[in-house]
């Protein structure tokens, strides 16, 4: 037997334990629950024992870059051991319940419930019932008030914490913002003896909001050391196929494009860029470390990254045949970005005009005109890409039927160019999602369009889009639930719990989402689903996002007047209120 | 170009991987170890790597084989084997590399030996095994998207041996690969479990040994020569 590198679990013998092996023999894709990835860390006996979770199935969760950052830092730079657990698929959940086997971690197969701290990253509202499912499968009481010294402290983080109310009673605490600078303090808090002492110490960590304990909102934390920090250089490499199976390097955090609908654009301010040399060196090391043959340069808007052209070229030159990808392209600079791709990796591409008319694009501060759009489409096909996906939203504030029909016109224009340039070889598809107003954005108090309007406008698009263009729509019922939770105040937690009790799981998966579970929950709790408006911004009682209220109101007024706001990276400060003190934009020279 | 026959074991958590995932793990292990794999020609080159006998999900493979083409000048040394071992995820272990020269070896499985623990009454399982061993034929239907096929398991598998173990019985059997195909280990276990009236849960399935036809002359499978 080979001597294992330090930190490797010896999984060669009778592993996993027999009671788990019996379950694995019965389920689909048992590899989801067996761990064994390259770069898995095991620290036997280390304290505190922390479990990190993403409330979705393994293939989705293991691709989450935030969890990789936390896992690496906690295991490699603190005394803690960090292990992982993802949400079991319904078949496994059923077998776990019938056999009485509680949720385990992939690293040690030990029950999650025995850990000191259970951290969830919360990406969006439609995974909330999965959080309850995981707590229940672990045997941890759903409500924080029912937990005692035998149970872990349950901590939530991630972008959905922008409004923590729908999950408030199920968590002991939430961390608001970027946690990298506070992990050591959290670990130190978990090293204290009693649960009460740990909670008190945790409450003192900046950015922590504790339902029922905190007297005011927690201020969103910004990782000011981002630009100089190293990306994760020893990531867990999945052994079964994951949704993102490649090297991921976060080149930039934050976006100042200023799209008024975009929560992430507001939440992750200010923009901080990593130096090109650091990114290229990390890519080189990560290719060796993972064995992957593709690198993704991750950020909210990678085309805006100051070193994008140089980085694309230098990373592509690291290995023959290496594929380099950007998560999305900006329409107004697509042509130059496309030049950075090698001819042999031109498959399909996504462009996001977001709205179908110039007026509406100006209202959301997208500011792309139809000439730029046509140039981008032309450049896409002339560069040899064989597939193009156009991404739009319907239900935006102030939207009319005419705006929606503009989506079909733009699709027709793209289809014409595809035919002209690619001579029938190119595939064109259109994805239309439903806009959900989110907390801490200029549109945070704008009305949700409602199911009836969304369905009618989907039909308008469906009928007007030219034949041969594939159109996909988001499930309106799921968007309605998302809208309810995104701005839900105290009490919406009862809706989540009742929906889970009614059977709601994996609501973000179209094959699992069942509106009847939520309708039953609404009837039982008298919490309305899909109401157009909210009476106040409840989320501000829990979360201070550092965004100036005047900025948000001014942006809303400018939206109604169709005025654009310049990207502050280009010089004009929009006075959003985020920069100040140590917090500032950090751009490449 | 040079062809290698790489023998490896797949155990522990790795046994829950599919055939494609196993193949990708082998490929990634080579990349991490810095051992290049030759690429196919064409617009989208693919690594020249194959696993000639897929291992069922959930099965331990004690001595599996990957056929890998490496570029000219890449040699198999003890350092190569060590690098592959260090670059393997938990549960995978490179056991040996055999240099098969410049002709593409196409080993065909002749027979594979399996053991498997089936939970339930050991006496009932032993009786089912005896019934199987005494039977003239054992017809099963295999349903696939292409249609339904009837096959006689007795044509593909010899006698089954049952040994009582804690909570059930361990079955041992050999599946013979013929020109018209082979039985699947799950089909054997399903049959015995059905006749024993126990749950057909395939726990601890191990492919102990594979014997090959068309193995390159003068080479021994899993010999560990490197």
Short mmCIF file of N, CA and C in Angstrom, two decimals, chain A residues 1-3 5 8-9 11-13 15-16 18 21-22 24-26 30-31 34-38 237-241 245 288-293 323 343-347, chain B residues 11-17 21-22 24-25 27-28 31-33 39 43-45 57-58 82 85-94 119 166-167 199-204:
data_model
loop_
_atom_site.label_atom_id
_atom_site.label_comp_id
_atom_site.label_asym_id
_atom_site.label_seq_id
_atom_site.Cartn_x
_atom_site.Cartn_y
_atom_site.Cartn_z
N UNK A 1 0.84 -1.21 0.00
CA UNK A 1 0.00 0.00 0.00
C UNK A 1 0.87 1.25 0.00
N UNK A 2 0.52 2.20 -0.82
CA UNK A 2 1.28 3.44 -0.89
C UNK A 2 1.16 4.22 0.41
N UNK A 3 2.26 4.88 0.78
CA UNK A 3 2.17 5.78 1.94
C UNK A 3 1.38 7.01 1.50
N UNK A 5 -0.11 10.80 1.40
CA UNK A 5 0.38 12.12 1.76
C UNK A 5 -0.27 12.58 3.06
N UNK A 8 -4.25 12.90 4.19
CA UNK A 8 -5.14 12.09 3.37
C UNK A 8 -5.83 11.04 4.24
N UNK A 9 -7.14 10.89 4.07
CA UNK A 9 -7.79 9.82 4.82
C UNK A 9 -7.42 8.48 4.21
N UNK A 11 -8.75 5.66 3.06
CA UNK A 11 -10.07 5.16 2.70
C UNK A 11 -9.96 3.83 1.97
N UNK A 12 -8.89 3.12 2.17
CA UNK A 12 -8.68 1.94 1.35
C UNK A 12 -9.34 0.69 1.90
N UNK A 13 -9.64 0.69 3.17
CA UNK A 13 -10.15 -0.53 3.78
C UNK A 13 -11.66 -0.62 3.75
N UNK A 15 -14.41 0.90 4.04
CA UNK A 15 -14.85 2.27 4.08
C UNK A 15 -15.87 2.47 2.98
N UNK A 16 -16.96 3.04 3.18
CA UNK A 16 -17.42 3.66 4.42
C UNK A 16 -17.98 2.65 5.42
N UNK A 18 -20.36 0.26 7.58
CA UNK A 18 -21.32 -0.68 7.03
C UNK A 18 -22.73 -0.11 6.88
N UNK A 21 -22.69 2.04 3.91
CA UNK A 21 -22.51 1.23 2.69
C UNK A 21 -23.84 0.60 2.26
N UNK A 22 -24.65 0.20 3.23
CA UNK A 22 -25.96 -0.40 2.90
C UNK A 22 -26.84 0.62 2.18
N UNK A 24 -25.68 3.29 0.47
CA UNK A 24 -25.06 3.62 -0.82
C UNK A 24 -25.37 2.57 -1.88
N UNK A 25 -25.60 1.36 -1.43
CA UNK A 25 -25.89 0.28 -2.39
C UNK A 25 -27.28 0.44 -3.01
N UNK A 26 -28.10 1.34 -2.46
CA UNK A 26 -29.49 1.43 -2.93
C UNK A 26 -29.80 2.67 -3.74
N UNK A 30 -24.32 7.03 -5.97
CA UNK A 30 -23.82 6.96 -4.59
C UNK A 30 -22.55 7.77 -4.36
N UNK A 31 -21.82 8.06 -5.45
CA UNK A 31 -20.59 8.85 -5.31
C UNK A 31 -20.83 10.21 -4.70
N UNK A 34 -19.96 9.76 -0.91
CA UNK A 34 -18.82 8.95 -0.49
C UNK A 34 -17.51 9.72 -0.34
N UNK A 35 -17.48 10.98 -0.75
CA UNK A 35 -16.25 11.76 -0.61
C UNK A 35 -15.13 11.17 -1.45
N UNK A 36 -13.92 11.18 -0.90
CA UNK A 36 -12.80 10.57 -1.61
C UNK A 36 -12.24 11.44 -2.70
N UNK A 37 -12.47 12.75 -2.64
CA UNK A 37 -11.92 13.62 -3.68
C UNK A 37 -10.44 13.89 -3.42
N UNK A 38 -9.75 14.23 -4.49
CA UNK A 38 -8.35 14.64 -4.35
C UNK A 38 -8.34 15.97 -3.60
N UNK A 237 -10.89 18.45 -5.58
CA UNK A 237 -11.15 18.12 -6.98
C UNK A 237 -12.17 16.99 -7.03
N UNK A 238 -13.39 17.28 -7.50
CA UNK A 238 -14.43 16.24 -7.49
C UNK A 238 -14.02 15.03 -8.31
N UNK A 239 -14.41 13.85 -7.84
CA UNK A 239 -14.11 12.64 -8.61
C UNK A 239 -15.30 12.22 -9.45
N UNK A 240 -16.47 12.74 -9.14
CA UNK A 240 -17.59 12.52 -10.06
C UNK A 240 -17.94 13.85 -10.71
N UNK A 241 -18.62 13.78 -11.84
CA UNK A 241 -18.81 14.97 -12.65
C UNK A 241 -19.60 16.03 -11.88
N UNK A 245 -16.62 21.77 -13.75
CA UNK A 245 -15.52 20.84 -13.60
C UNK A 245 -14.27 21.47 -14.22
N UNK A 288 -1.61 22.17 -12.49
CA UNK A 288 -0.82 21.03 -11.98
C UNK A 288 -1.55 20.33 -10.84
N UNK A 289 -2.15 21.12 -9.98
CA UNK A 289 -2.74 20.59 -8.76
C UNK A 289 -4.02 19.80 -9.03
N UNK A 290 -4.78 20.21 -10.04
CA UNK A 290 -6.08 19.58 -10.27
C UNK A 290 -6.08 18.59 -11.42
N UNK A 291 -5.22 18.81 -12.39
CA UNK A 291 -5.27 17.97 -13.59
C UNK A 291 -6.35 18.40 -14.56
N UNK A 292 -6.99 19.55 -14.30
CA UNK A 292 -8.05 20.03 -15.20
C UNK A 292 -7.43 20.56 -16.49
N UNK A 293 -8.30 20.68 -17.52
CA UNK A 293 -7.80 21.22 -18.79
C UNK A 293 -8.60 22.46 -19.20
N UNK A 323 -8.29 25.31 -22.44
CA UNK A 323 -9.50 26.11 -22.66
C UNK A 323 -9.61 27.15 -21.55
N UNK A 343 -9.31 29.60 -31.40
CA UNK A 343 -10.27 29.15 -32.42
C UNK A 343 -10.85 27.79 -32.08
N UNK A 344 -10.10 26.93 -31.39
CA UNK A 344 -10.58 25.57 -31.17
C UNK A 344 -11.49 25.45 -29.94
N UNK A 345 -11.80 26.55 -29.29
CA UNK A 345 -12.66 26.40 -28.12
C UNK A 345 -13.94 27.21 -28.28
N UNK A 346 -14.30 27.47 -29.51
CA UNK A 346 -15.46 28.31 -29.74
C UNK A 346 -16.72 27.46 -29.86
N UNK A 347 -17.34 27.21 -28.77
CA UNK A 347 -18.57 26.44 -28.74
C UNK A 347 -19.76 27.37 -28.70
N UNK B 11 -10.96 1.21 -4.66
CA UNK B 11 -11.56 0.75 -3.41
C UNK B 11 -12.21 1.91 -2.67
N UNK B 12 -12.64 1.62 -1.44
CA UNK B 12 -13.12 2.68 -0.55
C UNK B 12 -14.16 3.55 -1.22
N UNK B 13 -14.06 4.87 -1.04
CA UNK B 13 -15.07 5.76 -1.60
C UNK B 13 -15.07 5.75 -3.12
N UNK B 14 -13.92 5.41 -3.71
CA UNK B 14 -13.81 5.46 -5.17
C UNK B 14 -14.68 4.40 -5.83
N UNK B 15 -15.09 3.39 -5.08
CA UNK B 15 -15.85 2.32 -5.73
C UNK B 15 -17.26 2.78 -6.12
N UNK B 16 -17.67 3.94 -5.63
CA UNK B 16 -19.01 4.42 -5.97
C UNK B 16 -19.04 5.25 -7.24
N UNK B 17 -17.95 5.26 -7.96
CA UNK B 17 -17.90 6.06 -9.18
C UNK B 17 -18.40 5.26 -10.39
N UNK B 21 -16.72 8.38 -14.77
CA UNK B 21 -16.00 9.09 -13.71
C UNK B 21 -14.66 8.42 -13.41
N UNK B 22 -14.65 7.09 -13.41
CA UNK B 22 -13.40 6.37 -13.17
C UNK B 22 -12.38 6.70 -14.26
N UNK B 24 -12.28 9.40 -16.02
CA UNK B 24 -11.81 10.77 -15.86
C UNK B 24 -10.81 10.87 -14.71
N UNK B 25 -11.04 10.11 -13.64
CA UNK B 25 -10.10 10.14 -12.52
C UNK B 25 -8.72 9.67 -12.98
N UNK B 27 -7.51 9.81 -15.95
CA UNK B 27 -6.95 10.86 -16.82
C UNK B 27 -6.39 12.02 -15.99
N UNK B 28 -7.17 12.48 -15.00
CA UNK B 28 -6.73 13.60 -14.15
C UNK B 28 -5.51 13.20 -13.32
N UNK B 31 -2.55 13.65 -15.39
CA UNK B 31 -2.23 15.08 -15.55
C UNK B 31 -1.56 15.63 -14.30
N UNK B 32 -2.09 15.27 -13.12
CA UNK B 32 -1.49 15.78 -11.88
C UNK B 32 -0.09 15.22 -11.67
N UNK B 33 0.10 13.99 -12.13
CA UNK B 33 1.41 13.36 -11.95
C UNK B 33 2.42 13.88 -12.98
N UNK B 39 -2.98 12.56 -27.37
CA UNK B 39 -4.32 13.03 -27.71
C UNK B 39 -4.72 12.51 -29.08
N UNK B 43 -10.67 18.20 -34.34
CA UNK B 43 -10.95 19.52 -33.78
C UNK B 43 -10.94 19.51 -32.26
N UNK B 44 -11.48 18.46 -31.68
CA UNK B 44 -11.53 18.38 -30.22
C UNK B 44 -10.77 17.13 -29.75
N UNK B 45 -9.46 17.27 -29.62
CA UNK B 45 -8.66 16.09 -29.27
C UNK B 45 -9.04 15.51 -27.91
N UNK B 57 -20.81 0.34 -10.69
CA UNK B 57 -20.85 1.31 -9.58
C UNK B 57 -21.01 0.53 -8.28
N UNK B 58 -20.21 0.85 -7.30
CA UNK B 58 -20.29 0.18 -6.00
C UNK B 58 -19.30 -0.97 -5.85
N UNK B 82 5.35 5.99 -8.86
CA UNK B 82 5.27 6.73 -7.59
C UNK B 82 4.49 8.03 -7.79
N UNK B 85 0.86 7.36 -8.03
CA UNK B 85 0.27 7.03 -6.73
C UNK B 85 0.04 8.29 -5.90
N UNK B 86 1.02 9.18 -5.93
CA UNK B 86 0.89 10.41 -5.14
C UNK B 86 -0.23 11.31 -5.68
N UNK B 87 -0.50 11.19 -6.97
CA UNK B 87 -1.50 12.07 -7.59
C UNK B 87 -2.90 11.45 -7.59
N UNK B 88 -3.02 10.24 -7.04
CA UNK B 88 -4.31 9.54 -7.06
C UNK B 88 -5.19 10.02 -5.91
N UNK B 89 -6.50 10.14 -6.15
CA UNK B 89 -7.39 10.44 -5.03
C UNK B 89 -7.54 9.22 -4.14
N UNK B 90 -8.02 9.41 -2.91
CA UNK B 90 -8.17 8.29 -1.99
C UNK B 90 -8.99 7.16 -2.61
N UNK B 91 -8.50 5.95 -2.44
CA UNK B 91 -9.23 4.80 -2.97
C UNK B 91 -8.65 4.27 -4.27
N UNK B 92 -7.89 5.10 -4.97
CA UNK B 92 -7.24 4.65 -6.20
C UNK B 92 -5.77 4.37 -5.91
N UNK B 93 -5.27 3.30 -6.49
CA UNK B 93 -3.83 3.05 -6.36
C UNK B 93 -3.32 2.44 -7.67
N UNK B 94 -2.30 3.08 -8.23
CA UNK B 94 -1.65 2.51 -9.41
C UNK B 94 -0.80 1.34 -8.94
N UNK B 119 -27.10 -9.38 2.20
CA UNK B 119 -27.70 -9.40 3.54
C UNK B 119 -28.89 -10.36 3.58
N UNK B 166 -21.31 -12.45 8.82
CA UNK B 166 -22.15 -11.72 9.75
C UNK B 166 -23.29 -11.00 8.99
N UNK B 167 -24.51 -11.37 9.26
CA UNK B 167 -25.66 -10.67 8.66
C UNK B 167 -26.07 -11.19 7.30
N UNK B 199 -33.36 -9.13 0.26
CA UNK B 199 -33.15 -7.87 -0.47
C UNK B 199 -31.92 -8.00 -1.37
N UNK B 200 -32.07 -7.57 -2.64
CA UNK B 200 -30.94 -7.68 -3.57
C UNK B 200 -30.03 -6.46 -3.45
N UNK B 201 -29.50 -6.23 -2.29
CA UNK B 201 -28.61 -5.08 -2.11
C UNK B 201 -27.18 -5.54 -2.33
N UNK B 202 -26.53 -4.90 -3.31
CA UNK B 202 -25.18 -5.33 -3.70
C UNK B 202 -24.17 -4.62 -2.80
N UNK B 203 -23.85 -5.24 -1.69
CA UNK B 203 -22.92 -4.64 -0.74
C UNK B 203 -21.58 -5.37 -0.86
N UNK B 204 -20.53 -4.60 -0.83
CA UNK B 204 -19.18 -5.19 -0.87
C UNK B 204 -18.94 -6.07 -2.10
#
